[in-house]
Amino acid sequence: TKQRVPETLSPFQLYVISFICSVTNKKPAQASITKVKQFEGSTSFVRRTQWMLEQLRQVNGIDPNRDSPEFDLLFENAFDQWVANTASEKCTFFQVLHHTCQRYLTDKKPEFINCQSKIMGGKSM
């Protein structure tokens, strides 16, 4: 998924920012969401910020009545606005994120709001 990037960036500052949801192989498993960037012309990614899944408080799909690529993630100490490449990509990311939260978080699970029911397997959000 790509972050909303201001139009004032110069051509020398072009990069793509993405979220990656990952889980460690160690016991106990630790899940995290990592913001990475990839500079234009590069094949590698650079980690910018990482949050443990436990820090995720809210996933906001913005508008449950239309297929939209925009969404917001609210963490304990951060708020990020995002735009996926497509509404379908956003849907897939939400499904993976929701499943990961259900599997690895036992106490405080994030709130999924303004999400289409198809994103959560038919459940109204």
PDB file of C-alpha atoms in Angstrom:
ATOM      1  CA  THR A   1       0.000   0.000   0.000  1.00  0.00           C
ATOM      2  CA  LYS A   2       1.199   3.522  -0.693  1.00  0.00           C
ATOM      3  CA  GLN A   3       1.100   6.474   1.637  1.00  0.00           C
ATOM      4  CA  ARG A   4      -0.557   9.669   0.460  1.00  0.00           C
ATOM      5  CA  VAL A   5       2.421  11.681  -0.772  1.00  0.00           C
ATOM      6  CA  PRO A   6       2.328  15.493  -1.048  1.00  0.00           C
ATOM      7  CA  GLU A   7       2.532  16.837  -4.586  1.00  0.00           C
ATOM      8  CA  THR A   8       5.433  19.104  -3.581  1.00  0.00           C
ATOM      9  CA  LEU A   9       8.048  16.319  -3.644  1.00  0.00           C
ATOM     10  CA  SER A  10      10.863  16.889  -6.085  1.00  0.00           C
ATOM     11  CA  PRO A  11      11.794  14.129  -8.574  1.00  0.00           C
ATOM     12  CA  PHE A  12      14.831  13.380  -6.419  1.00  0.00           C
ATOM     13  CA  GLN A  13      12.593  12.500  -3.464  1.00  0.00           C
ATOM     14  CA  LEU A  14      10.350   9.975  -5.212  1.00  0.00           C
ATOM     15  CA  TYR A  15       9.811   6.796  -3.257  1.00  0.00           C
ATOM     16  CA  VAL A  16       7.065   4.354  -2.454  1.00  0.00           C
ATOM     17  CA  ILE A  17       6.057   3.764   1.159  1.00  0.00           C
ATOM     18  CA  SER A  18       4.429   0.476   2.064  1.00  0.00           C
ATOM     19  CA  PHE A  19       3.136  -1.399   5.084  1.00  0.00           C
ATOM     20  CA  ILE A  20       4.211  -4.943   5.723  1.00  0.00           C
ATOM     21  CA  CYS A  21       2.484  -7.112   8.309  1.00  0.00           C
ATOM     22  CA  SER A  22       4.866  -9.780   9.577  1.00  0.00           C
ATOM     23  CA  VAL A  23       5.070 -12.454  12.263  1.00  0.00           C
ATOM     24  CA  THR A  24       8.294 -13.843  13.747  1.00  0.00           C
ATOM     25  CA  ASN A  25       9.071 -17.563  13.798  1.00  0.00           C
ATOM     26  CA  LYS A  26      10.256 -17.346  17.393  1.00  0.00           C
ATOM     27  CA  LYS A  27       8.172 -18.518  20.353  1.00  0.00           C
ATOM     28  CA  PRO A  28       6.144 -16.710  21.424  1.00  0.00           C
ATOM     29  CA  ALA A  29       5.325 -15.282  18.008  1.00  0.00           C
ATOM     30  CA  GLN A  30       5.472 -11.499  17.691  1.00  0.00           C
ATOM     31  CA  ALA A  31       3.484  -9.706  15.007  1.00  0.00           C
ATOM     32  CA  SER A  32       4.386  -6.277  13.721  1.00  0.00           C
ATOM     33  CA  ILE A  33       3.457  -3.734  11.099  1.00  0.00           C
ATOM     34  CA  THR A  34       6.433  -2.132   9.423  1.00  0.00           C
ATOM     35  CA  LYS A  35       6.451   0.967   7.248  1.00  0.00           C
ATOM     36  CA  VAL A  36       9.101   0.568   4.552  1.00  0.00           C
ATOM     37  CA  LYS A  37      10.153   2.737   1.641  1.00  0.00           C
ATOM     38  CA  GLN A  38      11.598   1.866  -1.729  1.00  0.00           C
ATOM     39  CA  PHE A  39      13.402   4.542  -3.686  1.00  0.00           C
ATOM     40  CA  GLU A  40      12.645   4.770  -7.380  1.00  0.00           C
ATOM     41  CA  GLY A  41      14.974   2.531  -9.353  1.00  0.00           C
ATOM     42  CA  SER A  42      15.913   0.414  -6.334  1.00  0.00           C
ATOM     43  CA  THR A  43      14.917  -3.188  -5.685  1.00  0.00           C
ATOM     44  CA  SER A  44      15.508  -3.034  -1.932  1.00  0.00           C
ATOM     45  CA  PHE A  45      13.342  -1.649   0.872  1.00  0.00           C
ATOM     46  CA  VAL A  46      14.424   0.465   3.839  1.00  0.00           C
ATOM     47  CA  ARG A  47      12.565   0.215   7.154  1.00  0.00           C
ATOM     48  CA  ARG A  48      11.179   3.541   8.339  1.00  0.00           C
ATOM     49  CA  THR A  49       8.932   2.758  11.301  1.00  0.00           C
ATOM     50  CA  GLN A  50       7.751  -0.381  13.032  1.00  0.00           C
ATOM     51  CA  TRP A  51       4.879  -0.945  15.427  1.00  0.00           C
ATOM     52  CA  MET A  52       4.045  -4.078  17.332  1.00  0.00           C
ATOM     53  CA  LEU A  53       0.585  -5.330  16.431  1.00  0.00           C
ATOM     54  CA  GLU A  54      -0.482  -4.684  20.045  1.00  0.00           C
ATOM     55  CA  GLN A  55      -0.033  -0.949  19.380  1.00  0.00           C
ATOM     56  CA  LEU A  56      -2.678  -0.909  16.625  1.00  0.00           C
ATOM     57  CA  ARG A  57      -5.861   0.627  18.034  1.00  0.00           C
ATOM     58  CA  GLN A  58      -8.055   1.261  15.005  1.00  0.00           C
ATOM     59  CA  VAL A  59      -8.322   0.432  11.319  1.00  0.00           C
ATOM     60  CA  ASN A  60     -10.587   2.890   9.510  1.00  0.00           C
ATOM     61  CA  GLY A  61     -11.789   1.956   6.035  1.00  0.00           C
ATOM     62  CA  ILE A  62     -13.070   5.546   5.555  1.00  0.00           C
ATOM     63  CA  ASP A  63     -16.256   4.689   3.604  1.00  0.00           C
ATOM     64  CA  PRO A  64     -18.056   1.327   3.867  1.00  0.00           C
ATOM     65  CA  ASN A  65     -20.463   2.283   1.036  1.00  0.00           C
ATOM     66  CA  ARG A  66     -17.963   2.414  -1.816  1.00  0.00           C
ATOM     67  CA  ASP A  67     -14.860   0.643  -3.060  1.00  0.00           C
ATOM     68  CA  SER A  68     -12.150   3.077  -2.068  1.00  0.00           C
ATOM     69  CA  PRO A  69      -8.390   2.558  -1.691  1.00  0.00           C
ATOM     70  CA  GLU A  70      -8.091   5.057   1.204  1.00  0.00           C
ATOM     71  CA  PHE A  71      -7.741   3.976   4.821  1.00  0.00           C
ATOM     72  CA  ASP A  72      -6.298   5.125   8.142  1.00  0.00           C
ATOM     73  CA  LEU A  73      -4.366   3.243  10.805  1.00  0.00           C
ATOM     74  CA  LEU A  74      -4.345   4.534  14.369  1.00  0.00           C
ATOM     75  CA  PHE A  75      -1.582   3.304  16.677  1.00  0.00           C
ATOM     76  CA  GLU A  76      -0.919   4.128  20.339  1.00  0.00           C
ATOM     77  CA  ASN A  77       1.305   7.059  19.416  1.00  0.00           C
ATOM     78  CA  ALA A  78       0.759   7.575  15.702  1.00  0.00           C
ATOM     79  CA  PHE A  79      -1.904   8.177  13.069  1.00  0.00           C
ATOM     80  CA  ASP A  80      -1.246   7.401   9.395  1.00  0.00           C
ATOM     81  CA  GLN A  81      -3.395   8.031   6.314  1.00  0.00           C
ATOM     82  CA  TRP A  82      -2.902   5.580   3.452  1.00  0.00           C
ATOM     83  CA  VAL A  83      -3.999   4.853  -0.096  1.00  0.00           C
ATOM     84  CA  ALA A  84      -3.657   1.333  -1.483  1.00  0.00           C
ATOM     85  CA  ASN A  85      -2.964   0.828  -5.179  1.00  0.00           C
ATOM     86  CA  THR A  86      -6.545  -0.438  -5.580  1.00  0.00           C
ATOM     87  CA  ALA A  87      -9.644  -1.013  -3.449  1.00  0.00           C
ATOM     88  CA  SER A  88      -9.068  -4.735  -3.951  1.00  0.00           C
ATOM     89  CA  GLU A  89      -5.525  -4.472  -2.533  1.00  0.00           C
ATOM     90  CA  LYS A  90      -6.912  -2.601   0.488  1.00  0.00           C
ATOM     91  CA  CYS A  91      -9.478  -5.368   0.970  1.00  0.00           C
ATOM     92  CA  THR A  92      -6.779  -8.038   0.888  1.00  0.00           C
ATOM     93  CA  PHE A  93      -4.579  -6.089   3.325  1.00  0.00           C
ATOM     94  CA  PHE A  94      -7.524  -5.664   5.732  1.00  0.00           C
ATOM     95  CA  GLN A  95      -8.369  -9.362   5.539  1.00  0.00           C
ATOM     96  CA  VAL A  96      -4.782 -10.370   6.325  1.00  0.00           C
ATOM     97  CA  LEU A  97      -4.517  -7.754   9.076  1.00  0.00           C
ATOM     98  CA  HIS A  98      -7.837  -8.788  10.651  1.00  0.00           C
ATOM     99  CA  HIS A  99      -6.890 -12.483  10.555  1.00  0.00           C
ATOM    100  CA  THR A 100      -3.456 -11.735  12.054  1.00  0.00           C
ATOM    101  CA  CYS A 101      -5.035  -9.693  14.864  1.00  0.00           C
ATOM    102  CA  GLN A 102      -7.527 -12.473  15.647  1.00  0.00           C
ATOM    103  CA  ARG A 103      -4.774 -15.069  15.720  1.00  0.00           C
ATOM    104  CA  TYR A 104      -2.000 -13.272  17.601  1.00  0.00           C
ATOM    105  CA  LEU A 105      -3.715 -10.740  19.862  1.00  0.00           C
ATOM    106  CA  THR A 106      -5.378 -12.105  22.977  1.00  0.00           C
ATOM    107  CA  ASP A 107      -6.302  -8.919  24.848  1.00  0.00           C
ATOM    108  CA  LYS A 108      -6.799  -5.620  23.074  1.00  0.00           C
ATOM    109  CA  LYS A 109      -7.793  -6.206  19.477  1.00  0.00           C
ATOM    110  CA  PRO A 110      -7.990  -3.141  17.209  1.00  0.00           C
ATOM    111  CA  GLU A 111     -11.333  -1.758  16.177  1.00  0.00           C
ATOM    112  CA  PHE A 112     -12.164  -2.083  12.477  1.00  0.00           C
ATOM    113  CA  ILE A 113     -14.537   0.728  11.518  1.00  0.00           C
ATOM    114  CA  ASN A 114     -16.079   1.928   8.254  1.00  0.00           C
ATOM    115  CA  CYS A 115     -15.110  -1.340   6.562  1.00  0.00           C
ATOM    116  CA  GLN A 116     -17.181  -3.148   3.970  1.00  0.00           C
ATOM    117  CA  SER A 117     -18.618  -6.396   5.287  1.00  0.00           C
ATOM    118  CA  LYS A 118     -16.859  -8.410   2.537  1.00  0.00           C
ATOM    119  CA  ILE A 119     -13.510  -7.339   3.991  1.00  0.00           C
ATOM    120  CA  MET A 120     -14.175  -9.149   7.258  1.00  0.00           C
ATOM    121  CA  GLY A 121     -15.679 -12.274   5.707  1.00  0.00           C
ATOM    122  CA  GLY A 122     -19.254 -11.031   5.692  1.00  0.00           C
ATOM    123  CA  LYS A 123     -19.310  -9.600   9.220  1.00  0.00           C
ATOM    124  CA  SER A 124     -20.609  -6.061   9.549  1.00  0.00           C
ATOM    125  CA  MET A 125     -17.998  -3.658  10.824  1.00  0.00           C
TER     126      MET A 125
END
